Tab-separated table of C-alpha atoms in Angstrom:
chain	number	residue	atom	x	y	z
A	1	ASP	CA	5.566	5.473	7.739
A	2	LEU	CA	5.614	6.233	4.424
A	3	GLU	CA	8.641	8.800	4.836
A	4	TYR	CA	10.591	6.199	6.465
A	5	PHE	CA	10.089	3.861	3.487
A	6	LEU	CA	10.854	6.354	0.784
A	7	ALA	CA	13.958	7.415	2.719
A	8	THR	CA	15.180	3.936	3.099
A	9	LEU	CA	14.352	1.856	0.338
A	10	ASP	CA	16.223	1.478	-2.947
A	11	GLU	CA	14.645	1.704	-6.421
A	12	PRO	CA	12.448	0.140	-7.834
A	13	ALA	CA	11.131	-0.728	-4.237
A	14	ARG	CA	10.659	2.933	-3.171
A	15	THR	CA	8.636	3.776	-6.190
A	16	VAL	CA	6.652	0.575	-6.080
A	17	VAL	CA	5.589	1.569	-2.349
A	18	GLY	CA	4.998	5.057	-2.936
A	19	THR	CA	2.474	4.192	-5.816
A	20	ALA	CA	0.691	1.716	-3.780
A	21	ALA	CA	0.458	4.093	-0.772
A	22	LEU	CA	-0.154	7.224	-2.682
A	23	SER	CA	-2.874	5.488	-4.969
A	24	GLY	CA	-4.621	2.922	-3.096
A	25	LEU	CA	-4.335	0.526	-5.782
A	26	ARG	CA	-4.466	-3.294	-4.945
A	27	GLU	CA	-1.255	-5.557	-5.362
A	28	SER	CA	-2.344	-6.802	-8.393
A	29	GLU	CA	-3.496	-3.427	-9.960
A	30	VAL	CA	-0.224	-2.055	-9.103
A	31	ARG	CA	1.498	-5.259	-10.760
A	32	GLY	CA	-0.800	-4.419	-13.920
A	33	LEU	CA	-0.063	-0.830	-14.676
A	34	GLN	CA	1.546	-0.244	-17.934
A	35	TRP	CA	3.160	3.139	-19.107
A	36	GLN	CA	-0.129	3.538	-21.481
A	37	ASP	CA	-2.113	3.820	-18.160
A	38	TYR	CA	-0.009	6.980	-16.799
A	39	ASP	CA	-0.835	10.350	-18.089
A	40	GLY	CA	1.035	12.451	-15.667
A	41	GLU	CA	-2.315	13.363	-14.019
A	42	ASN	CA	-3.868	9.793	-13.358
A	43	LEU	CA	-3.603	6.483	-13.153
A	44	SER	CA	-5.998	4.146	-15.217
A	45	VAL	CA	-6.825	1.029	-13.735
A	46	ARG	CA	-7.349	-1.165	-16.536
A	47	ARG	CA	-6.103	-4.652	-15.544
A	48	ALA	CA	-4.775	-6.835	-12.733
A	49	VAL	CA	-1.961	-9.159	-12.615
A	50	TRP	CA	-2.101	-12.145	-10.677
A	51	ARG	CA	0.886	-14.424	-10.583
A	52	THR	CA	1.521	-14.849	-14.550
A	53	ASP	CA	-2.291	-14.220	-15.332
A	54	VAL	CA	-3.166	-10.844	-16.717
A	55	ASP	CA	-7.083	-10.415	-16.208
A	56	LYS	CA	-9.723	-7.633	-15.642
A	57	THR	CA	-9.980	-5.628	-12.503
A	58	LYS	CA	-11.671	-6.941	-9.203
A	59	THR	CA	-14.796	-5.469	-9.840
A	60	PRO	CA	-16.319	-3.118	-12.710
A	61	GLU	CA	-16.013	-0.176	-10.228
A	62	SER	CA	-12.180	-0.916	-9.829
A	63	ASP	CA	-11.777	-0.444	-13.722
A	64	ALA	CA	-11.428	3.746	-13.188
A	65	GLU	CA	-8.742	6.322	-12.930
A	66	VAL	CA	-7.033	7.243	-9.769
A	67	PRO	CA	-5.671	11.070	-9.328
A	68	VAL	CA	-1.783	10.976	-8.977
A	69	ILE	CA	-0.493	13.681	-6.737
A	70	ALA	CA	2.978	15.329	-7.150
A	71	LEU	CA	5.025	13.302	-5.016
A	72	LEU	CA	3.772	10.295	-6.990
A	73	ARG	CA	4.141	12.002	-10.399
A	74	THR	CA	7.769	12.852	-9.554
A	75	MET	CA	8.775	9.412	-8.452
A	76	LEU	CA	6.845	7.679	-11.539
A	77	ASP	CA	8.231	10.344	-13.895
A	78	ALA	CA	12.030	9.645	-12.663
A	79	HIS	CA	11.257	5.636	-12.939
A	80	ARG	CA	10.153	6.094	-16.630
A	81	LYS	CA	13.539	7.595	-17.162
A	82	ARG	CA	15.127	4.773	-15.585
A	83	ASN	CA	13.392	2.104	-17.387
A	84	PRO	CA	12.101	3.721	-20.784
A	85	ASP	CA	11.722	0.717	-22.674
A	86	SER	CA	9.611	-1.297	-20.739
A	87	THR	CA	5.646	-1.840	-21.392
A	88	TRP	CA	4.900	-2.341	-17.728
A	89	ILE	CA	5.572	0.193	-15.333
A	90	PHE	CA	7.085	-1.961	-12.955
A	91	ALA	CA	8.779	-4.736	-14.796
A	92	GLY	CA	10.915	-8.096	-13.615
A	93	GLU	CA	14.405	-7.920	-14.631
A	94	LYS	CA	14.529	-11.293	-15.740
A	95	LYS	CA	11.562	-11.710	-18.203
A	96	GLY	CA	10.390	-8.208	-18.447
A	97	PHE	CA	7.022	-9.083	-17.395
A	98	ALA	CA	4.907	-7.658	-14.319
A	99	LEU	CA	7.382	-7.392	-11.467
A	100	ASN	CA	6.418	-10.086	-8.833
A	101	LEU	CA	5.780	-7.441	-5.738
A	102	ASP	CA	5.623	-10.338	-3.081
A	103	ASN	CA	9.294	-11.276	-4.148
A	104	LEU	CA	10.269	-7.535	-4.197
A	105	ALA	CA	8.740	-7.461	-0.696
A	106	ARG	CA	10.534	-10.430	0.391
A	107	ARG	CA	13.892	-9.647	-1.222
A	108	GLU	CA	14.123	-5.766	-1.064
A	109	ILE	CA	11.594	-4.313	1.577
A	110	MET	CA	11.234	-6.555	4.499
A	111	PRO	CA	15.212	-6.950	5.059
A	112	VAL	CA	15.616	-2.860	5.482
A	113	VAL	CA	12.367	-2.278	7.038
A	114	GLY	CA	11.960	-5.616	8.775
A	115	GLU	CA	8.549	-5.533	11.255
A	116	LEU	CA	7.460	-2.288	9.549
A	117	TRP	CA	6.188	-3.976	6.789
A	118	HIS	CA	2.530	-5.041	6.801
A	119	GLY	CA	2.060	-6.265	3.461
A	120	TRP	CA	0.942	-4.308	0.361
A	121	HIS	CA	-2.763	-4.173	1.584
A	122	GLY	CA	-1.799	-2.147	4.565
A	123	TRP	CA	-0.965	0.998	2.053
A	124	ARG	CA	-4.603	0.647	0.772
A	125	ARG	CA	-6.048	0.930	4.539
A	126	GLY	CA	-3.696	3.481	5.543
A	127	LEU	CA	-4.530	5.855	2.660
A	128	ALA	CA	-8.345	5.492	3.327
A	129	THR	CA	-7.635	6.156	7.026
A	130	ILE	CA	-5.391	9.186	6.363
A	131	LEU	CA	-7.851	10.601	3.720
A	132	PHE	CA	-10.635	9.952	6.283
A	133	ASP	CA	-8.768	11.592	9.056
A	134	LEU	CA	-8.018	14.530	6.983
A	135	GLY	CA	-11.845	15.074	6.816
A	136	VAL	CA	-12.400	13.793	3.452
A	137	ASP	CA	-16.186	12.108	3.397
A	138	SER	CA	-16.185	8.402	3.175
A	139	GLU	CA	-17.991	8.408	-0.145
A	140	ILE	CA	-15.071	10.106	-1.777
A	141	VAL	CA	-12.616	7.766	-0.244
A	142	ALA	CA	-14.350	4.903	-1.385
A	143	LYS	CA	-14.114	6.397	-4.991
A	144	ILE	CA	-10.685	7.103	-4.701
A	145	LEU	CA	-10.133	3.204	-3.764
A	146	ARG	CA	-12.752	2.161	-6.363
A	147	HIS	CA	-15.645	0.604	-3.807
A	148	ALA	CA	-18.751	0.164	-5.387
A	149	ASP	CA	-20.483	0.793	-1.922
A	150	SER	CA	-18.466	3.219	0.684
A	151	ALA	CA	-19.971	0.952	3.412
A	152	THR	CA	-17.029	-1.526	2.499
A	153	THR	CA	-14.478	1.422	2.988
A	154	ARG	CA	-16.031	2.523	6.309
A	155	ARG	CA	-16.303	-1.000	7.746
A	156	HIS	CA	-12.873	-2.777	6.482
A	157	TYR	CA	-10.576	0.369	5.543
A	158	ILE	CA	-11.000	3.272	7.703
A	159	LYS	CA	-9.166	2.702	11.201
A	160	LEU	CA	-11.420	4.638	13.390
A	161	GLU	CA	-9.726	6.711	16.393
A	162	GLN	CA	-11.752	4.202	18.470
A	163	GLN	CA	-9.720	1.785	17.403
A	164	LYS	CA	-6.304	3.305	17.556
A	165	GLN	CA	-7.219	4.176	20.972
A	166	GLY	CA	-8.181	0.830	21.915
A	167	ARG	CA	-4.776	-0.540	20.532
A	168	LYS	CA	-3.024	1.893	22.535
A	169	ALA	CA	-4.994	1.345	25.708
A	170	MET	CA	-3.817	-2.592	25.189
A	171	ARG	CA	-0.143	-1.489	24.484
A	172	LYS	CA	-0.323	0.153	28.016
A	173	LEU	CA	-1.899	-2.764	29.529
A	174	GLN	CA	0.820	-4.864	28.186
A	175	THR	CA	3.432	-2.847	29.492
A	176	LEU	CA	2.005	-2.646	33.064
A	177	VAL	CA	1.468	-6.629	33.344
A	178	THR	CA	5.189	-6.859	31.745
A	179	LYS	CA	6.335	-4.819	34.864
A	180	THR	CA	4.423	-6.498	37.390
A	181	VAL	CA	5.309	-10.188	36.245
A	182	LYS	CA	9.305	-8.722	36.284
A	183	THR	CA	8.911	-7.061	39.714
A	184	ARG	CA	7.091	-10.583	41.173
A	185	LYS	CA	9.911	-12.583	39.791
A	186	ARG	CA	12.476	-10.461	41.384
A	187	LYS	CA	10.844	-10.716	44.820
A	188	ARG	CA	10.729	-14.678	44.965
């Protein structure tokens, strides 16, 4: 749950996770954000950072603006006050270059949240599913995620209720099977 992550994590992990979860940006795009890309209303996705390479976004459609909701605005504004001299929104402490989010996850996020961590891309899929569940048309969800084709969004990002129900049913089966096996072992 995002609420748990935001209540539990320290900075800057809290704001990085909030940005990923509330914007739907890819990991490389979160890393590539600079303060010039944030105007208080939108994040302009202009670049991606992979390892130490600064490059264009994944696709031409990815180079676009993403609206910033009030919660994210509050988080980013507070983060800016804590880091006024950086070019990068999320800068590494040692070199001042774009923060390595995999290192952040390994060092500061996973030790705190453990198995709840499902990687950076999970926030992107989660946002798509939540928006769709709220009744937002998949075409609009695709625009927010900056997909060229909404079929990609529907096929790979939106977890439909049937999929959730299927996972829930399989967990029930697992519980039943586990109880049955334990009962049989005790009878022997």
